[in-house]
PDB file of N, CA and C in Angstrom:
ATOM      1  N   MET R 957     201.685 177.893 140.738  1.00 47.00           N
ATOM      2  CA  MET R 957     201.939 179.295 140.302  1.00 47.00           C
ATOM      3  C   MET R 957     200.387 179.932 140.596  1.00 47.00           C
ATOM      4  N   ALA R 958     200.785 181.073 141.078  1.00 51.00           N
ATOM      5  CA  ALA R 958     199.495 181.871 141.575  1.00 51.00           C
ATOM      6  C   ALA R 958     198.606 182.255 140.484  1.00 51.00           C
ATOM      7  N   LYS R 959     197.251 182.335 140.529  1.00 54.00           N
ATOM      8  CA  LYS R 959     196.312 182.717 139.497  1.00 54.00           C
ATOM      9  C   LYS R 959     196.330 183.978 139.245  1.00 54.00           C
ATOM     10  N   ASN R 960     196.921 184.897 140.267  1.00 53.00           N
ATOM     11  CA  ASN R 960     197.025 186.260 139.804  1.00 53.00           C
ATOM     12  C   ASN R 960     198.329 186.784 139.062  1.00 53.00           C
ATOM     13  N   GLU R 961     199.144 185.931 138.926  1.00 68.00           N
ATOM     14  CA  GLU R 961     200.516 186.169 138.059  1.00 68.00           C
ATOM     15  C   GLU R 961     200.103 186.683 136.611  1.00 68.00           C
ATOM     16  N   SER R 962     200.674 187.459 136.370  1.00 88.00           N
ATOM     17  CA  SER R 962     200.425 188.111 134.943  1.00 88.00           C
ATOM     18  C   SER R 962     200.795 186.990 133.845  1.00 88.00           C
ATOM     19  N   LYS R 963     199.793 187.232 132.818  1.00 88.00           N
ATOM     20  CA  LYS R 963     200.066 186.185 131.728  1.00 88.00           C
ATOM     21  C   LYS R 963     201.377 186.371 131.174  1.00 88.00           C
ATOM     22  N   GLU R 964     202.213 187.601 131.049  1.00 90.00           N
ATOM     23  CA  GLU R 964     203.465 187.648 130.708  1.00 90.00           C
ATOM     24  C   GLU R 964     204.530 187.030 131.447  1.00 90.00           C
ATOM     25  N   LYS R 965     204.270 186.865 132.853  1.00 92.00           N
ATOM     26  CA  LYS R 965     205.177 186.217 133.507  1.00 92.00           C
ATOM     27  C   LYS R 965     205.103 184.683 133.424  1.00 92.00           C
ATOM     28  N   ARG R 966     203.777 184.174 133.342  1.00 93.00           N
ATOM     29  CA  ARG R 966     203.452 182.782 133.065  1.00 93.00           C
ATOM     30  C   ARG R 966     204.101 182.339 131.762  1.00 93.00           C
ATOM     31  N   VAL R 967     204.005 182.965 130.626  1.00 96.00           N
ATOM     32  CA  VAL R 967     204.446 182.866 129.376  1.00 96.00           C
ATOM     33  C   VAL R 967     206.188 182.736 129.607  1.00 96.00           C
ATOM     34  N   ASN R 968     206.575 183.656 130.167  1.00 95.00           N
ATOM     35  CA  ASN R 968     208.285 183.728 130.304  1.00 95.00           C
ATOM     36  C   ASN R 968     208.585 182.585 131.203  1.00 95.00           C
ATOM     37  N   ASP R 969     207.944 182.143 132.330  1.00 96.00           N
ATOM     38  CA  ASP R 969     208.075 180.771 132.956  1.00 96.00           C
ATOM     39  C   ASP R 969     208.060 179.600 132.137  1.00 96.00           C
ATOM     40  N   ILE R 970     207.138 179.539 131.155  1.00 97.00           N
ATOM     41  CA  ILE R 970     207.011 178.420 130.296  1.00 97.00           C
ATOM     42  C   ILE R 970     208.059 178.457 129.303  1.00 97.00           C
ATOM     43  N   LEU R 971     208.484 179.393 128.823  1.00 97.00           N
ATOM     44  CA  LEU R 971     209.734 179.620 127.815  1.00 97.00           C
ATOM     45  C   LEU R 971     210.863 179.400 128.339  1.00 97.00           C
ATOM     46  N   ASN R 972     211.205 179.745 129.635  1.00 96.00           N
ATOM     47  CA  ASN R 972     212.378 179.455 130.309  1.00 96.00           C
ATOM     48  C   ASN R 972     212.589 178.027 130.607  1.00 96.00           C
ATOM     49  N   ALA R 973     211.454 177.435 131.158  1.00 97.00           N
ATOM     50  CA  ALA R 973     211.477 175.960 131.425  1.00 97.00           C
ATOM     51  C   ALA R 973     211.697 175.310 130.023  1.00 97.00           C
ATOM     52  N   ALA R 974     211.018 175.566 128.979  1.00 97.00           N
ATOM     53  CA  ALA R 974     211.236 174.931 127.823  1.00 97.00           C
ATOM     54  C   ALA R 974     212.654 174.842 127.280  1.00 97.00           C
ATOM     55  N   VAL R 975     213.097 176.008 127.359  1.00 96.00           N
ATOM     56  CA  VAL R 975     214.572 176.356 126.933  1.00 96.00           C
ATOM     57  C   VAL R 975     215.686 175.348 127.702  1.00 96.00           C
ATOM     58  N   GLU R 976     215.180 175.393 128.950  1.00 95.00           N
ATOM     59  CA  GLU R 976     216.150 174.381 130.053  1.00 95.00           C
ATOM     60  C   GLU R 976     216.147 172.991 129.453  1.00 95.00           C
ATOM     61  N   ILE R 977     214.620 172.603 129.022  1.00 97.00           N
ATOM     62  CA  ILE R 977     214.669 171.035 128.970  1.00 97.00           C
ATOM     63  C   ILE R 977     215.093 170.880 127.535  1.00 97.00           C
ATOM     64  N   PHE R 978     214.752 171.501 126.674  1.00 96.00           N
ATOM     65  CA  PHE R 978     215.333 171.456 125.162  1.00 96.00           C
ATOM     66  C   PHE R 978     216.714 171.210 125.328  1.00 96.00           C
ATOM     67  N   VAL R 979     217.417 172.041 126.194  1.00 95.00           N
ATOM     68  CA  VAL R 979     218.956 171.904 126.064  1.00 95.00           C
ATOM     69  C   VAL R 979     219.219 170.727 126.719  1.00 95.00           C
ATOM     70  N   GLU R 980     218.719 170.227 127.616  1.00 95.00           N
ATOM     71  CA  GLU R 980     218.936 168.945 128.357  1.00 95.00           C
ATOM     72  C   GLU R 980     218.626 167.957 127.631  1.00 95.00           C
ATOM     73  N   LYS R 981     217.599 167.735 127.028  1.00 95.00           N
ATOM     74  CA  LYS R 981     217.012 166.528 126.381  1.00 95.00           C
ATOM     75  C   LYS R 981     217.038 166.387 124.615  1.00 95.00           C
ATOM     76  N   GLY R 982     217.231 167.998 124.161  1.00 94.00           N
ATOM     77  CA  GLY R 982     217.074 167.943 122.736  1.00 94.00           C
ATOM     78  C   GLY R 982     215.458 168.223 122.451  1.00 94.00           C
ATOM     79  N   TYR R 983     215.013 168.629 121.295  1.00 94.00           N
ATOM     80  CA  TYR R 983     213.686 168.911 120.769  1.00 94.00           C
ATOM     81  C   TYR R 983     212.919 167.573 120.852  1.00 94.00           C
ATOM     82  N   GLU R 984     213.321 166.791 120.266  1.00 95.00           N
ATOM     83  CA  GLU R 984     212.552 165.522 120.097  1.00 95.00           C
ATOM     84  C   GLU R 984     212.204 164.875 121.286  1.00 95.00           C
ATOM     85  N   ASN R 985     213.020 164.883 122.432  1.00 97.00           N
ATOM     86  CA  ASN R 985     212.746 163.974 123.622  1.00 97.00           C
ATOM     87  C   ASN R 985     211.973 165.003 124.546  1.00 97.00           C
ATOM     88  N   THR R 986     211.768 166.010 124.210  1.00 97.00           N
ATOM     89  CA  THR R 986     211.131 166.943 125.330  1.00 97.00           C
ATOM     90  C   THR R 986     209.437 166.774 125.051  1.00 97.00           C
ATOM     91  N   THR R 987     208.839 166.808 126.219  1.00 97.00           N
ATOM     92  CA  THR R 987     207.345 166.496 126.040  1.00 97.00           C
ATOM     93  C   THR R 987     206.592 167.852 126.679  1.00 97.00           C
ATOM     94  N   MET R 988     205.471 168.096 126.331  1.00 98.00           N
ATOM     95  CA  MET R 988     204.599 169.246 126.880  1.00 98.00           C
ATOM     96  C   MET R 988     204.568 168.936 128.376  1.00 98.00           C
ATOM     97  N   ASN R 989     204.257 167.771 128.817  1.00 97.00           N
ATOM     98  CA  ASN R 989     204.222 167.454 130.227  1.00 97.00           C
ATOM     99  C   ASN R 989     205.375 167.934 130.994  1.00 97.00           C
ATOM    100  N   GLU R 990     206.516 167.472 130.393  1.00 98.00           N
ATOM    101  CA  GLU R 990     207.972 168.071 131.236  1.00 98.00           C
ATOM    102  C   GLU R 990     207.779 169.672 131.046  1.00 98.00           C
ATOM    103  N   ILE R 991     207.641 170.193 130.174  1.00 98.00           N
ATOM    104  CA  ILE R 991     207.568 171.756 130.228  1.00 98.00           C
ATOM    105  C   ILE R 991     206.708 172.212 131.181  1.00 98.00           C
ATOM    106  N   ALA R 992     205.395 171.819 131.078  1.00 97.00           N
ATOM    107  CA  ALA R 992     204.348 172.330 132.138  1.00 97.00           C
ATOM    108  C   ALA R 992     204.835 172.098 133.649  1.00 97.00           C
ATOM    109  N   SER R 993     205.328 170.919 133.862  1.00 97.00           N
ATOM    110  CA  SER R 993     205.856 170.514 135.187  1.00 97.00           C
ATOM    111  C   SER R 993     206.987 171.448 135.623  1.00 97.00           C
ATOM    112  N   ARG R 994     208.103 171.679 134.676  1.00 97.00           N
ATOM    113  CA  ARG R 994     209.148 172.427 135.187  1.00 97.00           C
ATOM    114  C   ARG R 994     208.653 173.834 135.065  1.00 97.00           C
ATOM    115  N   ALA R 995     207.631 174.468 134.553  1.00 97.00           N
ATOM    116  CA  ALA R 995     207.060 175.849 134.637  1.00 97.00           C
ATOM    117  C   ALA R 995     206.327 175.911 135.822  1.00 97.00           C
ATOM    118  N   GLY R 996     205.892 174.876 136.286  1.00 96.00           N
ATOM    119  CA  GLY R 996     204.964 174.901 137.512  1.00 96.00           C
ATOM    120  C   GLY R 996     203.546 175.123 137.243  1.00 96.00           C
ATOM    121  N   ILE R 997     203.081 174.660 136.190  1.00 95.00           N
ATOM    122  CA  ILE R 997     201.730 174.824 135.614  1.00 95.00           C
ATOM    123  C   ILE R 997     201.106 173.563 135.204  1.00 95.00           C
ATOM    124  N   SER R 998     199.747 173.543 135.090  1.00 95.00           N
ATOM    125  CA  SER R 998     199.081 172.174 134.643  1.00 95.00           C
ATOM    126  C   SER R 998     199.411 172.062 133.158  1.00 95.00           C
ATOM    127  N   LYS R 999     198.979 170.898 132.694  1.00 95.00           N
ATOM    128  CA  LYS R 999     199.359 170.745 131.240  1.00 95.00           C
ATOM    129  C   LYS R 999     198.256 171.430 130.455  1.00 95.00           C
ATOM    130  N   GLY R1000     197.141 171.662 131.095  1.00 95.00           N
ATOM    131  CA  GLY R1000     195.992 172.466 130.433  1.00 95.00           C
ATOM    132  C   GLY R1000     196.419 174.002 130.369  1.00 95.00           C
ATOM    133  N   GLY R1001     197.112 174.298 131.360  1.00 94.00           N
ATOM    134  CA  GLY R1001     197.645 175.931 131.482  1.00 94.00           C
ATOM    135  C   GLY R1001     198.420 176.006 130.372  1.00 94.00           C
ATOM    136  N   LEU R1002     199.410 175.015 130.094  1.00 97.00           N
ATOM    137  CA  LEU R1002     200.522 175.118 129.038  1.00 97.00           C
ATOM    138  C   LEU R1002     199.663 175.156 127.673  1.00 97.00           C
ATOM    139  N   TYR R1003     198.728 174.366 127.583  1.00 97.00           N
ATOM    140  CA  TYR R1003     198.087 174.460 126.160  1.00 97.00           C
ATOM    141  C   TYR R1003     197.268 175.574 126.035  1.00 97.00           C
ATOM    142  N   HIS R1004     196.922 176.396 127.034  1.00 96.00           N
ATOM    143  CA  HIS R1004     195.921 177.560 127.059  1.00 96.00           C
ATOM    144  C   HIS R1004     196.890 178.681 126.361  1.00 96.00           C
ATOM    145  N   HIS R1005     198.434 178.411 126.555  1.00 96.00           N
ATOM    146  CA  HIS R1005     199.205 179.318 125.938  1.00 96.00           C
ATOM    147  C   HIS R1005     199.901 178.933 124.764  1.00 96.00           C
ATOM    148  N   PHE R1006     200.050 177.774 124.598  1.00 97.00           N
ATOM    149  CA  PHE R1006     200.776 177.288 123.340  1.00 97.00           C
ATOM    150  C   PHE R1006     199.978 176.031 122.848  1.00 97.00           C
ATOM    151  N   LEU R1007     199.569 175.778 121.886  1.00 97.00           N
ATOM    152  CA  LEU R1007     198.948 174.654 121.373  1.00 97.00           C
ATOM    153  C   LEU R1007     199.611 173.309 120.994  1.00 97.00           C
ATOM    154  N   THR R1008     201.017 173.720 120.650  1.00 97.00           N
ATOM    155  CA  THR R1008     201.892 172.744 120.282  1.00 97.00           C
ATOM    156  C   THR R1008     203.308 172.931 120.880  1.00 97.00           C
ATOM    157  N   LYS R1009     204.200 171.908 120.729  1.00 97.00           N
ATOM    158  CA  LYS R1009     205.427 172.026 121.183  1.00 97.00           C
ATOM    159  C   LYS R1009     206.212 172.839 120.285  1.00 97.00           C
ATOM    160  N   ASP R1010     205.891 172.899 119.001  1.00 97.00           N
ATOM    161  CA  ASP R1010     206.478 173.513 117.968  1.00 97.00           C
ATOM    162  C   ASP R1010     206.222 175.104 118.158  1.00 97.00           C
ATOM    163  N   MET R1011     205.050 175.493 118.724  1.00 98.00           N
ATOM    164  CA  MET R1011     204.915 176.783 119.069  1.00 98.00           C
ATOM    165  C   MET R1011     205.747 177.267 120.105  1.00 98.00           C
ATOM    166  N   VAL R1012     205.770 176.438 121.239  1.00 98.00           N
ATOM    167  CA  VAL R1012     206.712 176.885 122.222  1.00 98.00           C
ATOM    168  C   VAL R1012     208.112 176.864 121.831  1.00 98.00           C
ATOM    169  N   PHE R1013     208.674 176.296 121.002  1.00 97.00           N
ATOM    170  CA  PHE R1013     210.071 176.233 120.411  1.00 97.00           C
ATOM    171  C   PHE R1013     210.083 177.614 119.717  1.00 97.00           C
ATOM    172  N   LEU R1014     209.105 177.871 118.982  1.00 96.00           N
ATOM    173  CA  LEU R1014     209.341 178.980 117.974  1.00 96.00           C
ATOM    174  C   LEU R1014     209.267 180.435 118.834  1.00 96.00           C
ATOM    175  N   HIS R1015     208.257 180.431 119.955  1.00 97.00           N
ATOM    176  CA  HIS R1015     208.264 181.550 120.837  1.00 97.00           C
ATOM    177  C   HIS R1015     209.510 181.702 121.512  1.00 97.00           C
ATOM    178  N   ALA R1016     210.154 180.538 121.909  1.00 96.00           N
ATOM    179  CA  ALA R1016     211.350 180.647 122.839  1.00 96.00           C
ATOM    180  C   ALA R1016     212.467 181.245 121.908  1.00 96.00           C
ATOM    181  N   ASN R1017     212.389 180.846 120.597  1.00 94.00           N
ATOM    182  CA  ASN R1017     213.546 181.348 119.813  1.00 94.00           C
ATOM    183  C   ASN R1017     213.250 182.682 119.645  1.00 94.00           C
ATOM    184  N   GLN R1018     212.252 183.231 119.420  1.00 94.00           N
ATOM    185  CA  GLN R1018     211.601 184.667 119.275  1.00 94.00           C
ATOM    186  C   GLN R1018     212.300 185.525 120.471  1.00 94.00           C
ATOM    187  N   LYS R1019     211.952 184.937 121.650  1.00 93.00           N
ATOM    188  CA  LYS R1019     212.268 185.717 122.919  1.00 93.00           C
ATOM    189  C   LYS R1019     213.851 185.756 123.133  1.00 93.00           C
ATOM    190  N   LEU R1020     214.612 184.710 122.760  1.00 91.00           N
ATOM    191  CA  LEU R1020     215.907 184.697 122.885  1.00 91.00           C
ATOM    192  C   LEU R1020     216.751 185.470 121.877  1.00 91.00           C
ATOM    193  N   ILE R1021     216.150 185.715 120.698  1.00 92.00           N
ATOM    194  CA  ILE R1021     216.652 186.590 119.559  1.00 92.00           C
ATOM    195  C   ILE R1021     216.614 188.111 119.780  1.00 92.00           C
ATOM    196  N   GLU R1022     215.441 188.442 120.676  1.00 94.00           N
ATOM    197  CA  GLU R1022     214.988 189.719 120.704  1.00 94.00           C
ATOM    198  C   GLU R1022     216.293 190.661 121.125  1.00 94.00           C
ATOM    199  N   PRO R1023     217.136 190.344 122.216  1.00 93.00           N
ATOM    200  CA  PRO R1023     218.121 191.203 122.807  1.00 93.00           C
ATOM    201  C   PRO R1023     219.114 191.454 121.449  1.00 93.00           C
ATOM    202  N   ILE R1024     219.320 190.579 120.601  1.00 93.00           N
ATOM    203  CA  ILE R1024     220.143 190.855 119.480  1.00 93.00           C
ATOM    204  C   ILE R1024     219.704 191.793 118.703  1.00 93.00           C
ATOM    205  N   TYR R1025     218.470 191.877 118.366  1.00 95.00           N
ATOM    206  CA  TYR R1025     217.767 193.003 117.522  1.00 95.00           C
ATOM    207  C   TYR R1025     217.852 194.248 118.160  1.00 95.00           C
ATOM    208  N   GLU R1026     217.897 194.143 119.516  1.00 95.00           N
ATOM    209  CA  GLU R1026     218.068 195.533 120.305  1.00 95.00           C
ATOM    210  C   GLU R1026     219.463 196.020 119.973  1.00 95.00           C
ATOM    211  N   ILE R1027     220.479 195.088 120.108  1.00 96.00           N
ATOM    212  CA  ILE R1027     221.921 195.375 119.770  1.00 96.00           C
ATOM    213  C   ILE R1027     221.977 196.045 118.481  1.00 96.00           C
ATOM    214  N   MET R1028     221.175 195.432 117.510  1.00 95.00           N
ATOM    215  CA  MET R1028     221.458 196.090 116.246  1.00 95.00           C
ATOM    216  C   MET R1028     220.724 197.350 116.152  1.00 95.00           C
ATOM    217  N   ARG R1029     219.703 197.622 116.872  1.00 95.00           N
ATOM    218  CA  ARG R1029     218.914 199.054 116.794  1.00 95.00           C
ATOM    219  C   ARG R1029     219.912 199.949 117.388  1.00 95.00           C
ATOM    220  N   GLN R1030     220.683 199.779 118.319  1.00 96.00           N
ATOM    221  CA  GLN R1030     221.604 200.426 119.124  1.00 96.00           C
ATOM    222  C   GLN R1030     222.708 200.870 117.980  1.00 96.00           C
ATOM    223  N   VAL R1031     223.118 200.019 117.394  1.00 95.00           N
ATOM    224  CA  VAL R1031     224.157 200.206 116.318  1.00 95.00           C
ATOM    225  C   VAL R1031     223.974 201.486 115.543  1.00 95.00           C
ATOM    226  N   GLU R1032     222.505 201.493 115.194  1.00 93.00           N
ATOM    227  CA  GLU R1032     222.194 202.584 114.340  1.00 93.00           C
ATOM    228  C   GLU R1032     222.474 204.044 114.877  1.00 93.00           C
ATOM    229  N   THR R1033     222.751 204.344 116.146  1.00 94.00           N
ATOM    230  CA  THR R1033     223.105 205.327 116.727  1.00 94.00           C
ATOM    231  C   THR R1033     224.351 206.052 116.767  1.00 94.00           C
ATOM    232  N   PHE R1034     225.316 205.096 116.306  1.00 95.00           N
ATOM    233  CA  PHE R1034     226.748 205.398 116.036  1.00 95.00           C
ATOM    234  C   PHE R1034     227.086 206.294 114.667  1.00 95.00           C
ATOM    235  N   ASN R1035     227.711 207.171 114.806  1.00 94.00           N
ATOM    236  CA  ASN R1035     228.034 208.155 113.618  1.00 94.00           C
ATOM    237  C   ASN R1035     229.137 207.349 112.668  1.00 94.00           C
ATOM    238  N   SER R1036     229.903 206.525 113.372  1.00 94.00           N
ATOM    239  CA  SER R1036     230.980 205.759 112.717  1.00 94.00           C
ATOM    240  C   SER R1036     230.796 204.598 112.409  1.00 94.00           C
ATOM    241  N   MET R1037     230.941 203.699 111.196  1.00 93.00           N
ATOM    242  CA  MET R1037     230.717 202.494 111.007  1.00 93.00           C
ATOM    243  C   MET R1037     231.455 201.586 111.806  1.00 93.00           C
ATOM    244  N   LYS R1038     232.730 202.001 112.020  1.00 95.00           N
ATOM    245  CA  LYS R1038     233.955 201.271 112.734  1.00 95.00           C
ATOM    246  C   LYS R1038     233.411 201.163 114.100  1.00 95.00           C
ATOM    247  N   GLU R1039     232.883 202.275 114.677  1.00 96.00           N
ATOM    248  CA  GLU R1039     232.468 202.277 116.140  1.00 96.00           C
ATOM    249  C   GLU R1039     231.266 201.368 116.463  1.00 96.00           C
ATOM    250  N   GLY R1040     230.270 201.525 115.309  1.00 95.00           N
ATOM    251  CA  GLY R1040     229.059 200.579 115.543  1.00 95.00           C
ATOM    252  C   GLY R1040     229.467 199.166 115.207  1.00 95.00           C
ATOM    253  N   LEU R1041     230.163 198.688 114.570  1.00 95.00           N
ATOM    254  CA  LEU R1041     230.581 197.564 114.398  1.00 95.00           C
ATOM    255  C   LEU R1041     231.400 196.897 115.500  1.00 95.00           C
ATOM    256  N   GLU R1042     232.232 197.630 116.224  1.00 96.00           N
ATOM    257  CA  GLU R1042     232.862 197.340 117.201  1.00 96.00           C
ATOM    258  C   GLU R1042     231.944 197.047 118.383  1.00 96.00           C
ATOM    259  N   PHE R1043     231.002 198.135 118.586  1.00 97.00           N
ATOM    260  CA  PHE R1043     229.926 197.737 119.761  1.00 97.00           C
ATOM    261  C   PHE R1043     229.136 196.617 119.483  1.00 97.00           C
ATOM    262  N   TYR R1044     228.847 196.449 118.038  1.00 96.00           N
ATOM    263  CA  TYR R1044     227.944 195.175 117.966  1.00 96.00           C
ATOM    264  C   TYR R1044     228.668 193.705 118.244  1.00 96.00           C
ATOM    265  N   ILE R1045     229.767 193.793 117.581  1.00 96.00           N
ATOM    266  CA  ILE R1045     230.658 192.488 117.821  1.00 96.00           C
ATOM    267  C   ILE R1045     230.780 192.116 119.354  1.00 96.00           C
ATOM    268  N   GLY R1046     231.400 193.134 119.963  1.00 97.00           N
ATOM    269  CA  GLY R1046     231.707 193.139 121.534  1.00 97.00           C
ATOM    270  C   GLY R1046     230.298 192.669 122.260  1.00 97.00           C
ATOM    271  N   SER R1047     229.244 193.527 122.047  1.00 96.00           N
ATOM    272  CA  SER R1047     227.971 193.163 122.619  1.00 96.00           C
ATOM    273  C   SER R1047     227.522 191.681 122.501  1.00 96.00           C
ATOM    274  N   TYR R1048     227.584 191.594 120.989  1.00 94.00           N
ATOM    275  CA  TYR R1048     226.990 190.342 120.518  1.00 94.00           C
ATOM    276  C   TYR R1048     227.862 189.021 121.305  1.00 94.00           C
ATOM    277  N   LEU R1049     229.138 189.106 121.309  1.00 94.00           N
ATOM    278  CA  LEU R1049     229.974 188.022 121.951  1.00 94.00           C
ATOM    279  C   LEU R1049     229.579 188.121 123.485  1.00 94.00           C
ATOM    280  N   ARG R1050     229.497 189.161 124.180  1.00 94.00           N
ATOM    281  CA  ARG R1050     229.309 189.201 125.592  1.00 94.00           C
ATOM    282  C   ARG R1050     227.825 188.615 125.872  1.00 94.00           C
ATOM    283  N   TYR R1051     226.938 189.018 124.889  1.00 92.00           N
ATOM    284  CA  TYR R1051     225.508 188.382 125.327  1.00 92.00           C
ATOM    285  C   TYR R1051     225.490 186.831 125.356  1.00 92.00           C
ATOM    286  N   TRP R1052     225.997 186.358 124.373  1.00 91.00           N
ATOM    287  CA  TRP R1052     226.171 184.665 124.033  1.00 91.00           C
ATOM    288  C   TRP R1052     227.215 184.113 125.166  1.00 91.00           C
ATOM    289  N   MET R1053     228.048 184.884 125.620  1.00 92.00           N
ATOM    290  CA  MET R1053     229.057 184.099 126.565  1.00 92.00           C
ATOM    291  C   MET R1053     228.503 184.174 128.080  1.00 92.00           C
ATOM    292  N   GLU R1054     227.477 185.118 128.150  1.00 92.00           N
ATOM    293  CA  GLU R1054     226.726 184.966 129.400  1.00 92.00           C
ATOM    294  C   GLU R1054     225.502 184.224 129.407  1.00 92.00           C
ATOM    295  N   ARG R1055     225.127 183.633 128.223  1.00 90.00           N
ATOM    296  CA  ARG R1055     223.918 182.819 127.757  1.00 90.00           C
ATOM    297  C   ARG R1055     224.449 181.495 127.328  1.00 90.00           C
ATOM    298  N   LYS R1056     225.189 180.786 127.943  1.00 88.00           N
ATOM    299  CA  LYS R1056     225.650 179.696 126.997  1.00 88.00           C
ATOM    300  C   LYS R1056     224.487 178.592 126.834  1.00 88.00           C
ATOM    301  N   ASN R1057     223.595 178.340 127.805  1.00 87.00           N
ATOM    302  CA  ASN R1057     222.577 177.435 127.313  1.00 87.00           C
ATOM    303  C   ASN R1057     221.682 177.841 126.358  1.00 87.00           C
ATOM    304  N   GLU R1058     221.641 179.258 126.464  1.00 88.00           N
ATOM    305  CA  GLU R1058     220.475 179.604 125.197  1.00 88.00           C
ATOM    306  C   GLU R1058     221.274 179.564 123.990  1.00 88.00           C
ATOM    307  N   LEU R1059     222.465 179.654 123.831  1.00 88.00           N
ATOM    308  CA  LEU R1059     223.335 179.465 122.617  1.00 88.00           C
ATOM    309  C   LEU R1059     223.205 178.072 122.255  1.00 88.00           C
ATOM    310  N   ILE R1060     223.165 177.036 123.117  1.00 89.00           N
ATOM    311  CA  ILE R1060     223.086 175.606 122.730  1.00 89.00           C
ATOM    312  C   ILE R1060     221.744 175.561 122.216  1.00 89.00           C
ATOM    313  N   PHE R1061     220.707 176.143 122.775  1.00 89.00           N
ATOM    314  CA  PHE R1061     219.375 176.070 122.120  1.00 89.00           C
ATOM    315  C   PHE R1061     219.273 176.491 120.747  1.00 89.00           C
ATOM    316  N   PHE R1062     219.920 177.564 120.429  1.00 82.00           N
ATOM    317  CA  PHE R1062     219.953 177.899 119.030  1.00 82.00           C
ATOM    318  C   PHE R1062     220.544 176.797 117.971  1.00 82.00           C
ATOM    319  N   SER R1063     221.441 175.772 118.445  1.00 82.00           N
ATOM    320  CA  SER R1063     221.979 174.784 117.779  1.00 82.00           C
ATOM    321  C   SER R1063     221.215 173.437 117.618  1.00 82.00           C
ATOM    322  N   LEU R1064     219.996 173.593 118.230  1.00 80.00           N
ATOM    323  CA  LEU R1064     219.008 172.427 118.113  1.00 80.00           C
ATOM    324  C   LEU R1064     218.408 172.363 116.738  1.00 80.00           C
TER     325      LEU R1064
END
């Protein structure tokens, strides 16, 4: 990974790698070494951003749930509760159908 890449991109790369490995191996069987390797950074680089595997897991959870919060915010723009609820349910289901690995992540 290039040194001049933004911190945000590095963190996203770490979180994406972590989600992939957590889904493949489960939380308990995932190591910080594996996350760093999959993200293409050194173990020290990983620890620079996240001190523990728990922190990686919590930040990954937060990153993946943010789009759901955005869907909830959009519901507030509807004048009709029925239309808002239909929008929410449809958007929520589409979101998770397009992200099956992330859905598995939430079951860990």
